[in-house]
Coordinates of C-alpha atoms and ligand atoms in Angstrom, one line a residue:
M1 CA 1.5 -40.1 -23.4
A2 CA 1.3 -36.5 -22.4
I3 CA 2.1 -33.9 -24.7
F4 CA 4.7 -31.8 -23.4
L5 CA 6.0 -28.6 -25.2
G6 CA 8.0 -27.2 -22.8
F7 CA 7.0 -23.9 -21.4
I8 CA 7.8 -20.4 -20.9
S9 CA 8.9 -18.9 -17.1
P10 CA 6.5 -16.3 -16.2
T11 CA 9.6 -13.6 -15.7
E12 CA 10.3 -14.7 -19.4
C13 CA 7.0 -14.0 -20.3
L14 CA 6.7 -10.7 -18.7
S15 CA 10.0 -9.3 -19.7
E16 CA 9.2 -10.8 -23.3
N17 CA 5.8 -9.4 -23.5
K18 CA 6.7 -6.3 -22.2
S19 CA 7.0 -3.8 -25.2
E20 CA 4.0 -5.6 -25.8
T21 CA 1.6 -3.9 -22.8
N22 CA -0.8 -2.0 -23.6
G23 CA -1.6 -0.8 -20.3
T24 CA -3.3 2.4 -20.6
S25 CA -2.0 5.3 -18.4
N26 CA -3.5 4.4 -15.1
I27 CA -7.1 6.3 -14.7
I28 CA -7.2 7.9 -11.3
N29 CA -10.6 7.2 -9.1
A30 CA -11.9 4.3 -10.7
Y31 CA -14.3 3.6 -8.2
G32 CA -15.7 7.2 -9.3
R33 CA -16.0 5.8 -12.9
E34 CA -19.1 3.4 -14.2
Y35 CA -18.3 0.1 -14.0
Q36 CA -18.8 -3.7 -14.0
S37 CA -17.3 -5.5 -11.1
L38 CA -15.5 -8.4 -12.0
N39 CA -15.0 -9.9 -8.4
G40 CA -17.2 -12.9 -7.5
E41 CA -15.8 -16.9 -7.5
W42 CA -13.2 -17.2 -10.4
N43 CA -11.8 -20.6 -11.6
I44 CA -8.3 -21.6 -10.4
I45 CA -5.8 -23.8 -11.1
I46 CA -2.6 -24.4 -9.1
D47 CA 0.7 -24.4 -11.7
P48 CA 3.4 -24.9 -9.5
N49 CA 5.6 -25.5 -12.7
D50 CA 4.2 -23.3 -14.8
R51 CA 2.8 -25.3 -17.8
G52 CA 0.5 -23.4 -18.2
Y53 CA 2.0 -20.3 -20.1
N54 CA 1.6 -22.6 -22.8
D55 CA -2.0 -22.5 -23.3
F56 CA -3.8 -22.1 -20.3
W57 CA -4.6 -18.5 -21.4
K58 CA -6.5 -19.5 -24.6
N59 CA -10.5 -19.4 -25.2
Q60 CA -12.1 -22.1 -23.1
K61 CA -14.8 -23.5 -24.7
P62 CA -17.3 -25.1 -22.2
R63 CA -16.2 -28.2 -21.6
N64 CA -16.7 -30.2 -24.8
N65 CA -16.3 -34.0 -24.2
N66 CA -14.6 -34.7 -27.8
E67 CA -12.0 -31.9 -27.3
F68 CA -8.9 -33.6 -26.1
R69 CA -7.2 -30.9 -23.6
E70 CA -5.2 -32.1 -20.6
Y71 CA -6.4 -29.1 -18.3
S72 CA -9.0 -27.6 -17.5
F73 CA -11.1 -24.5 -15.6
D74 CA -13.8 -26.3 -15.2
D75 CA -15.4 -28.3 -12.7
G76 CA -12.3 -27.5 -10.6
Y77 CA -10.8 -25.1 -7.5
R78 CA -12.5 -21.7 -7.3
L79 CA -11.3 -18.8 -5.4
N80 CA -13.0 -15.6 -4.5
V81 CA -11.5 -12.6 -6.1
P82 CA -10.7 -10.1 -4.5
G83 CA -8.6 -12.2 -1.4
D84 CA -5.3 -13.9 -1.5
F85 CA -5.3 -17.7 -2.1
N86 CA -3.1 -18.3 0.7
S87 CA -6.1 -18.1 3.4
Q88 CA -8.8 -19.4 0.7
M89 CA -7.0 -23.2 0.5
P90 CA -4.9 -24.9 2.7
E91 CA -3.4 -26.1 0.1
L92 CA -2.3 -22.6 -0.8
K93 CA -1.4 -21.9 2.9
Y94 CA 2.9 -21.9 1.8
Y95 CA 2.5 -21.4 -1.8
E96 CA 4.3 -19.5 -3.7
G97 CA 4.6 -19.6 -7.4
T98 CA 1.3 -19.5 -10.1
V99 CA -2.3 -19.9 -9.9
W100 CA -4.5 -19.0 -13.0
Y101 CA -7.4 -17.8 -12.7
G102 CA -10.0 -17.9 -15.2
R103 CA -13.4 -16.6 -15.8
Y104 CA -15.8 -15.8 -18.3
F105 CA -18.2 -12.7 -18.1
D106 CA -20.6 -11.1 -20.3
I107 CA -21.0 -7.1 -20.7
E108 CA -23.0 -5.2 -19.4
E109 CA -24.1 -2.3 -21.8
P110 CA -22.5 1.0 -19.8
Q111 CA -25.0 3.8 -20.2
R112 CA -22.8 5.1 -23.3
T113 CA -22.5 2.8 -25.9
D114 CA -19.8 4.6 -27.8
D115 CA -17.6 4.0 -24.3
K116 CA -14.2 2.4 -23.9
R117 CA -13.5 -0.3 -21.9
I118 CA -10.4 -0.5 -19.3
L119 CA -10.2 -3.7 -17.8
Y120 CA -8.9 -2.5 -14.0
F121 CA -6.8 -4.5 -11.3
A122 CA -6.8 -2.7 -8.3
G123 CA -3.9 -5.1 -6.9
V124 CA -2.2 -8.4 -8.0
S125 CA 0.1 -10.2 -5.7
N126 CA 2.7 -10.0 -7.0
V127 CA 3.3 -10.6 -11.1
A128 CA 0.5 -11.0 -13.0
N129 CA 0.5 -12.1 -16.9
V130 CA -2.9 -11.0 -18.3
Y131 CA -4.8 -12.6 -21.2
L132 CA -8.2 -11.6 -22.5
N133 CA -10.3 -14.3 -25.4
G134 CA -7.2 -15.4 -26.3
E135 CA -4.7 -13.0 -26.3
Y136 CA -2.3 -11.7 -24.4
I137 CA -3.2 -8.5 -23.6
G138 CA -0.1 -6.7 -20.5
S139 CA 1.3 -7.5 -17.9
H140 CA 2.3 -6.0 -14.0
E141 CA 4.8 -6.6 -11.4
G142 CA 3.7 -4.9 -8.0
G143 CA 1.1 -6.0 -6.1
F144 CA 0.3 -3.0 -4.4
T145 CA -0.9 -0.9 -6.7
P146 CA -3.4 -0.8 -9.8
F147 CA -3.0 -1.5 -13.7
S148 CA -5.3 -1.4 -16.8
F149 CA -5.9 -1.8 -20.1
D150 CA -7.7 -0.1 -23.4
V151 CA -9.9 -3.5 -24.3
T152 CA -12.5 -1.7 -26.1
D153 CA -11.4 -3.4 -29.4
R154 CA -10.9 -7.3 -27.7
L155 CA -14.3 -7.9 -26.3
K156 CA -17.5 -9.7 -27.7
P157 CA -20.5 -8.8 -26.7
S158 CA -20.9 -12.4 -24.5
E159 CA -18.3 -15.2 -23.1
N160 CA -15.3 -13.1 -23.1
F161 CA -13.0 -15.0 -21.5
I162 CA -10.3 -13.8 -19.3
A163 CA -7.3 -15.4 -17.6
V164 CA -4.9 -14.1 -15.3
A165 CA -1.5 -15.9 -14.3
V166 CA -0.5 -14.8 -11.0
N167 CA 2.5 -15.8 -9.3
N168 CA 3.8 -14.6 -6.1
K169 CA 7.3 -16.3 -5.9
R170 CA 9.7 -14.4 -4.1
K171 CA 12.9 -13.0 -5.8
A172 CA 16.3 -12.0 -5.1
D173 CA 15.8 -8.4 -7.2
G174 CA 12.1 -8.1 -6.3
I175 CA 10.5 -5.5 -4.3
P176 CA 10.1 -6.6 -1.6
S177 CA 13.2 -9.1 -1.8
M178 CA 13.9 -12.5 -0.5
N179 CA 13.2 -11.8 3.6
F180 CA 10.1 -9.9 4.5
D181 CA 8.1 -10.4 8.3
W182 CA 4.9 -10.8 7.0
W183 CA 2.8 -13.1 4.6
N184 CA 3.1 -13.4 1.3
Y185 CA -0.2 -13.4 -0.2
G186 CA -0.2 -14.4 -3.6
G187 CA -4.1 -13.8 -6.2
I188 CA -5.9 -11.0 -7.3
T189 CA -6.1 -9.9 -3.9
R190 CA -8.0 -6.7 -4.5
D191 CA -11.4 -5.5 -6.7
V192 CA -11.4 -6.1 -10.2
M193 CA -13.4 -3.9 -12.6
L194 CA -14.2 -3.1 -16.5
L195 CA -15.0 1.0 -16.1
S196 CA -16.6 2.8 -19.2
V197 CA -15.2 6.2 -20.0
P198 CA -15.7 8.3 -23.1
K199 CA -13.2 7.9 -25.6
K200 CA -11.9 10.7 -24.7
H201 CA -11.2 11.2 -21.0
I202 CA -10.1 13.0 -18.4
V203 CA -7.4 10.5 -17.1
D204 CA -5.5 12.2 -14.2
Y205 CA -5.8 15.7 -12.0
F206 CA -4.3 17.1 -9.5
L207 CA -5.7 19.3 -6.9
R208 CA -3.7 20.7 -4.1
L209 CA -3.5 23.6 -2.1
N210 CA -0.1 25.6 -3.1
P211 CA 2.5 24.7 -1.1
N212 CA 3.9 29.1 -1.8
N213 CA 0.4 30.3 -1.7
P214 CA -1.7 28.5 0.4
S215 CA -5.2 30.7 -0.7
L216 CA -4.8 28.8 -4.2
I217 CA -5.8 25.5 -5.0
T218 CA -3.2 24.5 -7.4
I219 CA -5.2 22.4 -10.2
D220 CA -3.4 19.2 -13.1
V221 CA -5.9 17.8 -15.7
E222 CA -4.5 15.4 -18.1
I223 CA -7.3 13.9 -20.8
S224 CA -7.1 10.6 -21.8
E225 CA -5.7 12.0 -26.0
P226 CA -3.2 14.7 -26.4
I227 CA -5.3 17.4 -27.8
E228 CA -4.8 21.1 -27.7
G229 CA -7.6 23.5 -27.2
E230 CA -10.2 21.6 -25.0
Q231 CA -11.6 23.5 -22.1
I232 CA -11.6 21.6 -18.7
E233 CA -14.4 23.0 -15.7
V234 CA -13.6 22.5 -12.6
S235 CA -16.2 23.7 -10.0
I236 CA -16.6 22.9 -6.6
P237 CA -20.4 24.0 -6.2
E238 CA -20.8 24.0 -2.1
I239 CA -18.1 27.3 -2.3
G240 CA -19.3 28.3 -5.5
A241 CA -16.1 28.0 -6.6
N242 CA -15.0 27.4 -10.1
V243 CA -12.0 27.8 -13.0
K244 CA -11.7 26.6 -16.8
L245 CA -8.4 25.3 -17.8
V246 CA -7.4 24.7 -21.9
T247 CA -4.9 22.0 -22.8
N248 CA -1.3 22.1 -24.3
T249 CA -0.5 19.8 -27.1
M250 CA 0.0 17.2 -24.9
G251 CA -3.6 17.3 -23.1
K252 CA -2.7 18.5 -20.2
A253 CA -4.1 21.8 -18.3
T254 CA -2.8 23.6 -15.3
G255 CA -4.0 26.6 -13.4
L256 CA -5.7 27.6 -10.1
L257 CA -8.6 28.0 -8.4
N258 CA -8.8 30.5 -5.4
A259 CA -9.0 29.0 -2.1
K260 CA -9.9 32.1 0.7
K261 CA -13.3 30.7 1.6
F262 CA -12.5 27.4 2.1
K263 CA -12.2 24.8 5.1
R264 CA -9.2 22.9 6.1
W265 CA -9.0 18.8 5.9
E266 CA -8.2 18.7 9.2
S267 CA -7.1 16.0 11.6
G268 CA -10.4 15.5 13.3
N269 CA -12.0 17.7 11.3
P270 CA -11.9 16.0 7.7
K271 CA -13.6 18.6 5.4
L272 CA -14.1 17.2 2.0
Y273 CA -15.4 19.0 -0.8
E274 CA -17.1 17.3 -4.0
V275 CA -15.4 18.7 -6.7
F276 CA -16.5 18.2 -10.7
L277 CA -14.0 18.2 -13.4
K278 CA -15.8 18.7 -16.1
S279 CA -14.6 18.0 -20.3
R280 CA -16.6 18.3 -23.9
N281 CA -16.6 14.3 -23.4
D282 CA -16.6 13.4 -19.9
T283 CA -17.5 14.5 -16.0
V284 CA -16.0 12.7 -13.1
S285 CA -16.0 13.9 -10.0
E286 CA -14.5 13.3 -6.2
K287 CA -14.7 14.6 -3.1
I288 CA -11.4 15.9 -1.9
G289 CA -10.1 17.7 0.9
F290 CA -7.5 21.0 1.2
R291 CA -4.6 21.4 3.2
T292 CA -1.0 22.3 4.2
I293 CA 2.0 20.2 5.5
E294 CA 4.9 21.5 6.0
T295 CA 7.6 21.4 8.6
K296 CA 9.8 24.2 10.2
G297 CA 12.6 23.5 12.7
N298 CA 11.3 20.2 14.2
K299 CA 8.5 20.6 13.9
I300 CA 5.5 18.8 11.5
I301 CA 3.4 21.6 11.0
M302 CA -0.7 21.0 9.3
N303 CA -2.3 24.0 8.3
G304 CA -0.1 26.5 9.8
V305 CA -0.4 24.7 13.4
P306 CA 2.2 21.9 15.0
I307 CA 0.6 18.7 15.3
F308 CA 1.8 15.8 17.5
L309 CA 1.6 12.2 15.3
K310 CA 0.0 9.8 17.8
G311 CA 0.5 6.9 15.9
V312 CA 0.3 3.3 15.5
N313 CA 1.9 0.8 12.2
L314 CA -1.2 -1.4 10.4
H315 CA -0.6 -4.0 8.1
E316 CA -3.3 -4.6 5.7
E317 CA -4.7 -8.1 7.3
I318 CA -7.4 -8.9 8.9
P319 CA -6.3 -10.8 12.1
Q320 CA -9.2 -12.3 12.7
R321 CA -9.7 -14.0 9.2
K322 CA -6.2 -14.4 9.0
G323 CA -6.2 -12.6 5.5
R324 CA -5.3 -9.6 3.6
A325 CA -8.2 -7.2 4.0
F326 CA -9.8 -6.1 0.9
T327 CA -13.3 -4.5 1.8
D328 CA -14.9 -1.5 3.3
A329 CA -16.0 -3.6 6.0
D330 CA -12.1 -5.0 7.0
A331 CA -11.5 -1.0 6.4
A332 CA -14.0 0.1 8.5
M333 CA -12.5 -2.6 11.2
L334 CA -9.5 -1.9 11.2
L335 CA -9.6 1.7 11.4
H336 CA -12.1 1.7 14.3
E337 CA -10.0 -0.3 16.7
A338 CA -7.2 2.0 15.6
K339 CA -9.3 4.8 16.0
E340 CA -10.3 3.9 19.6
M341 CA -6.7 4.0 20.9
G342 CA -6.8 7.4 20.6
V343 CA -5.2 7.8 17.2
N344 CA -4.5 10.3 14.9
F345 CA -1.8 9.2 12.3
I346 CA -1.5 5.7 11.1
R347 CA 1.8 4.1 9.2
L348 CA 0.7 2.3 6.6
A349 CA 3.1 -1.0 7.0
H350 CA 4.6 -1.7 4.6
Y351 CA 3.3 -1.2 1.1
P352 CA 0.3 0.9 -0.2
H353 CA -2.6 -0.3 1.5
N354 CA -6.2 -0.7 -0.8
E355 CA -8.3 2.4 -1.6
H356 CA -11.2 1.7 1.0
I357 CA -8.7 1.9 3.6
I358 CA -7.3 5.3 2.6
R359 CA -10.5 6.5 1.4
M360 CA -12.3 5.2 4.9
A361 CA -9.1 7.0 6.6
E362 CA -9.2 10.1 5.2
Q363 CA -13.4 10.4 6.1
M364 CA -12.1 9.5 9.8
G365 CA -10.1 12.5 10.1
L366 CA -6.7 10.1 10.5
V367 CA -3.1 11.4 9.4
L368 CA -1.0 8.7 7.2
W369 CA 2.0 7.8 5.8
E370 CA 2.2 5.7 2.7
E371 CA 5.2 3.6 1.7
I372 CA 6.1 0.9 -1.0
P373 CA 7.9 -2.5 0.0
I374 CA 11.9 -1.6 -0.1
W375 CA 12.0 -3.3 2.6
Q376 CA 15.7 -4.7 3.7
N377 CA 17.8 -6.7 1.4
I378 CA 16.8 -5.1 -1.8
D379 CA 19.4 -5.4 -4.5
F380 CA 20.0 -1.4 -5.1
G381 CA 22.0 -0.5 -7.8
N382 CA 20.1 -3.6 -10.0
P383 CA 18.1 -1.8 -12.9
K384 CA 15.5 -4.0 -13.0
T385 CA 15.2 -3.2 -9.3
D386 CA 15.5 0.2 -9.3
S387 CA 12.9 1.0 -12.5
L388 CA 10.5 -1.1 -10.0
A389 CA 11.1 1.0 -7.5
S390 CA 10.5 4.2 -9.0
N391 CA 7.1 2.5 -11.0
M392 CA 6.0 1.6 -7.7
M393 CA 6.4 4.9 -6.6
S394 CA 4.8 6.7 -9.3
E395 CA 1.9 4.6 -9.2
M396 CA 1.0 4.9 -5.1
I397 CA 1.4 9.1 -5.7
E398 CA -0.3 8.5 -9.0
R399 CA -3.3 7.1 -7.1
D400 CA -3.2 8.7 -3.8
K401 CA -2.0 12.4 -4.6
N402 CA -5.5 13.9 -3.7
R403 CA -6.0 12.3 -0.3
A404 CA -5.7 15.4 2.2
S405 CA -5.1 12.6 4.6
I406 CA -2.0 11.4 3.7
I407 CA 0.8 13.8 4.9
M408 CA 4.2 11.6 4.3
W409 CA 5.6 9.6 1.1
S410 CA 7.9 7.3 2.4
V411 CA 10.5 5.9 0.3
A412 CA 12.3 2.8 2.3
N413 CA 11.5 0.8 5.2
E414 CA 15.4 -0.3 7.6
T415 CA 18.1 0.2 4.6
W416 CA 21.8 1.1 5.3
P417 CA 23.8 3.2 3.2
S418 CA 25.9 2.0 0.4
E419 CA 26.8 3.8 -2.8
A420 CA 24.3 1.5 -4.6
R421 CA 21.7 2.4 -2.3
D422 CA 22.1 5.8 -1.6
K423 CA 22.0 7.0 -5.4
S424 CA 19.1 5.0 -5.5
L425 CA 16.8 5.7 -2.5
L426 CA 18.0 9.7 -3.5
G427 CA 17.2 9.0 -7.0
L428 CA 13.6 7.8 -5.7
I429 CA 13.2 11.2 -3.1
E430 CA 13.4 13.4 -6.2
L431 CA 11.3 11.8 -7.9
T432 CA 8.8 11.9 -5.1
R433 CA 9.3 15.7 -5.8
E434 CA 9.2 15.6 -8.7
M435 CA 5.7 14.3 -8.9
D436 CA 4.4 15.8 -5.8
N437 CA 5.5 18.9 -4.1
S438 CA 2.9 19.2 -1.4
R439 CA 3.6 16.7 0.5
L440 CA 7.0 15.5 2.8
V441 CA 9.3 12.6 2.0
T442 CA 10.3 10.5 5.1
A443 CA 12.3 7.1 5.2
A444 CA 12.5 4.7 8.3
F445 CA 15.7 4.1 9.4
N446 CA 16.8 1.2 11.8
N447 CA 20.7 2.7 11.9
P448 CA 20.6 5.2 15.2
Y449 CA 23.1 3.7 17.3
Y450 CA 23.7 4.2 20.8
D451 CA 27.2 6.2 21.2
R452 CA 28.3 5.0 25.2
E453 CA 30.8 8.3 25.1
S454 CA 27.9 10.8 25.4
N455 CA 25.5 8.6 26.1
C456 CA 23.7 9.0 23.0
F457 CA 21.6 7.3 20.3
V458 CA 23.2 9.4 17.6
L459 CA 22.6 8.5 13.1
K460 CA 26.1 9.7 11.2
N461 CA 27.1 9.7 7.4
D462 CA 23.6 8.5 5.9
P463 CA 23.2 10.6 2.4
V464 CA 19.2 9.2 2.4
A465 CA 18.5 10.3 6.4
E466 CA 20.1 14.0 6.0
A467 CA 17.9 14.0 2.7
V468 CA 14.3 13.5 4.0
D469 CA 12.2 16.0 5.7
V470 CA 11.0 13.9 8.3
I471 CA 13.1 11.6 9.7
G472 CA 11.4 7.7 10.6
V473 CA 13.2 6.0 13.4
N474 CA 12.7 2.1 14.0
K475 CA 13.9 1.0 17.7
Y476 CA 12.9 -1.9 19.4
I477 CA 15.1 -1.0 22.9
G478 CA 13.9 -3.7 25.6
W479 CA 13.2 -5.8 22.9
Y480 CA 16.3 -7.0 20.5
E481 CA 18.3 -4.1 21.7
D482 CA 18.9 -4.5 25.9
W483 CA 18.7 -0.7 27.5
Y484 CA 22.0 0.5 27.4
Q485 CA 21.2 3.5 30.5
S486 CA 17.7 3.7 32.5
P487 CA 15.5 5.3 29.9
D488 CA 14.3 8.7 31.8
S489 CA 18.4 8.8 31.0
L490 CA 18.8 7.7 27.8
K491 CA 19.1 10.9 25.5
W492 CA 18.8 11.5 21.7
K493 CA 20.5 13.7 19.1
V494 CA 19.3 12.3 15.8
L495 CA 19.3 14.6 12.9
D496 CA 17.7 17.0 15.1
E497 CA 16.8 19.9 13.6
K498 CA 14.6 18.1 11.7
P499 CA 11.3 16.4 12.9
L500 CA 11.7 12.5 14.1
I501 CA 8.5 10.2 14.0
F502 CA 9.3 7.0 16.3
S503 CA 8.4 5.1 13.5
E504 CA 8.5 1.4 15.4
F505 CA 8.9 0.3 18.6
G506 CA 7.6 -2.5 20.5
G507 CA 7.6 -6.2 21.6
E508 CA 5.9 -8.8 21.6
A509 CA 3.1 -10.6 24.4
L510 CA 0.5 -13.5 24.0
Y511 CA -2.6 -12.3 25.1
G512 CA -3.8 -13.9 28.5
N513 CA -0.3 -14.3 29.2
H514 CA 1.0 -13.7 32.8
E515 CA 3.7 -15.8 33.9
N516 CA 7.0 -14.7 34.5
P517 CA 6.5 -11.1 34.1
D518 CA 9.5 -9.5 34.4
A519 CA 11.0 -11.6 31.9
K520 CA 11.7 -11.0 28.0
W521 CA 11.5 -15.0 26.6
S522 CA 8.2 -15.0 29.0
W523 CA 6.3 -13.5 26.0
S524 CA 4.3 -11.9 29.3
E525 CA 1.7 -8.7 28.6
E526 CA 3.3 -7.4 31.5
Y527 CA 7.0 -7.1 30.0
Q528 CA 5.7 -5.7 26.8
S529 CA 3.4 -3.0 28.8
Q530 CA 6.3 -2.5 31.1
L531 CA 8.9 -2.1 27.7
Y532 CA 5.9 0.4 26.7
R533 CA 6.2 2.7 29.7
D534 CA 9.9 2.6 29.3
N535 CA 10.2 3.6 25.6
L536 CA 7.4 6.6 26.5
K537 CA 9.6 7.8 29.5
M538 CA 12.6 8.2 26.7
F539 CA 10.4 9.7 24.5
E540 CA 10.5 12.6 26.4
N541 CA 14.3 12.8 25.8
I542 CA 13.9 13.2 22.4
S543 CA 13.7 17.1 21.6
N544 CA 12.4 16.5 17.7
L545 CA 10.2 14.0 18.1
A546 CA 7.1 15.0 16.1
G547 CA 5.4 11.9 16.3
V548 CA 5.1 7.8 17.5
A549 CA 3.8 4.9 15.8
P550 CA 3.7 1.4 18.3
W551 CA 4.8 -2.1 16.5
V552 CA 1.9 -2.8 15.8
M553 CA -1.6 -3.0 15.8
F554 CA -2.5 -6.6 16.1
D555 CA -0.7 -9.6 15.5
F556 CA -0.3 -11.1 12.3
R557 CA 1.2 -13.6 10.5
S558 CA 4.4 -13.9 9.9
P559 CA 6.1 -16.9 8.0
T560 CA 9.5 -15.8 9.9
R561 CA 8.2 -16.6 13.3
F562 CA 9.2 -19.7 14.9
S563 CA 8.8 -19.7 18.1
P564 CA 6.4 -21.6 20.4
Q565 CA 5.2 -18.5 22.9
Q566 CA 4.5 -16.9 19.3
G567 CA 2.0 -19.5 19.0
F568 CA 4.4 -20.3 15.6
E569 CA 4.0 -18.4 12.8
F570 CA 2.8 -14.5 14.0
N571 CA 4.5 -11.8 14.9
R572 CA 3.3 -10.9 18.0
K573 CA 4.1 -7.3 18.4
G574 CA 0.1 -6.6 18.6
L575 CA -0.9 -4.3 21.1
V576 CA -4.6 -5.9 19.7
S577 CA -4.5 -10.2 19.6
D578 CA -5.1 -12.2 16.2
R579 CA -8.6 -12.1 17.7
G580 CA -9.4 -8.8 19.2
E581 CA -8.1 -8.7 22.4
R582 CA -6.9 -6.0 23.6
K583 CA -3.3 -6.3 25.3
Q584 CA -2.3 -4.1 28.8
A585 CA 0.0 -2.2 26.4
W586 CA -2.8 -0.9 24.4
Y587 CA -4.1 0.4 27.8
V588 CA -0.7 2.4 28.0
M589 CA -1.0 3.8 24.8
K590 CA -4.5 5.1 24.5
N591 CA -3.3 6.5 28.3
Y592 CA -0.4 8.6 26.8
Y593 CA -2.6 9.4 23.9
S594 CA -5.4 11.0 26.2
H595 CA -3.3 13.1 27.7
Ligands
LIG1 C1 10.9 -3.9 12.3 C2 10.2 -4.3 10.7 C3 8.6 -4.7 11.0 C4 8.7 -5.7 11.4 C5 9.6 -5.8 12.9 C6 9.5 -7.2 13.5 O1 12.4 -3.5 12.5 O2 10.1 -3.0 10.1 O3 8.0 -4.9 9.7 O4 7.7 -6.9 11.7 O5 10.8 -5.2 12.8 O6 8.7 -7.3 14.8 O7 10.7 -7.6 13.9

């Protein structure tokens, strides 16, 4: 008879153990540190009944035939890490539940033998419970931002056993929530690293041009322990600049660096400087760019000059492989295809993308909009959901605040006014500005509406739209909405005192389909490209238009798409097919952007 002891659910496990979580405050620039990669093939156990929370995490000696055990990581399935599980095994295509990942590792001696060892996960979708050598070490919820644990005292020289229970079940109080229009990829989807850092290390820093006086760089630095009086030198050898800062009782220091001689990071001309930060015990360096971003009236101004954002939306999915993107090569494929169309701007939809994409975009001079996965139907007002939203926002800003390419943080996609939503999102906007006053705050709205009397699109009574610096508008005119008037006579007056980005528009087409070109239901390339031409015509009437971003770069997998025209389970609004074929609408946008 099977021994069955009952089990605890992953959610219970998460909340019960939360207080035990000893995740260090997230170290930034993990890739700039000495590390041992824990990527590779991991053993897995698929656990739809959450049986494993009782014991799968215990030390797994390599199988001993005399030992009684009803499960084993050995000799079973294996999955690549990083990588989503849904695209790696046909059995897991639609899976939503727990998968246990387990592996052994010996530790490589770090260069400094008394270093601290930090176990760093760049991203696990969506909830992770982590166990090391038979002990629970912590958990994390949110699939798109990193988390880490100080494991210095828990490691053995060899045969360390790490187990991670990964759960991607959709939840009503989750972010995103029960329904969203992309594949719910689960798994250890990003890099896993064992970092080596000095015991007292530089854990966090933020350098940006001072918005009030852009000939100065404002610097905030934090060391891992609250030591007062520690000196930190920040230098940029290329221009002979340096400054010495001293920490306060919390281990934090602030200062200014003269930035008169700097070349700015510009879209298309992305100057980056190697910046060194040196404390008594630690040195870290990273390439950082400097630019200003602000709004003046209804314009977006970068480095003092108005910029029109020629954009596109991008999911973190490799169309040809039909799975999550996670490598530098993936990033190159996605970004180069976007750049080919002539864009200077990418909206990273609908969640923080991996650092490879963001850093490469920065090197390529592409301007970015980054957002958290608040996507319709969020359980605003639920304290658990609201605190999850704040965590996600903070973790995104923590990780990416030194990236000059990011000019906007977005708090939400397509949410409608209500007391609870307004309170949550206004709170998030405030948090964002507190953490980073050197960027703009935005959100994507689908509630502007056509007012027949004035033949005009308007948006009224939305306090969140009033609060953001830049308003994003998602409208599928010619697709989900019919044209109310001819495109060139349709007017827009949506918060026209501030900049507006048309953050989504488009329609579906199956590459190579030229049948019934005038009919929407045909999914023809002709219909899609005409829809693009019409929208571009309408844009001429939007006085505060500061940028556009078609939905979307590539056809992408979505379980909410059911029609045969779509080839099932694909959103076909891509300008490029899932096999890399450019549709007619791609050329319409290429032409628009070349002027
Ligand atoms: C939207 C959403 C986006 C969807 C898109 C669509 O408004 O923001 O995530 O995929 O529409 O194709 O319907």
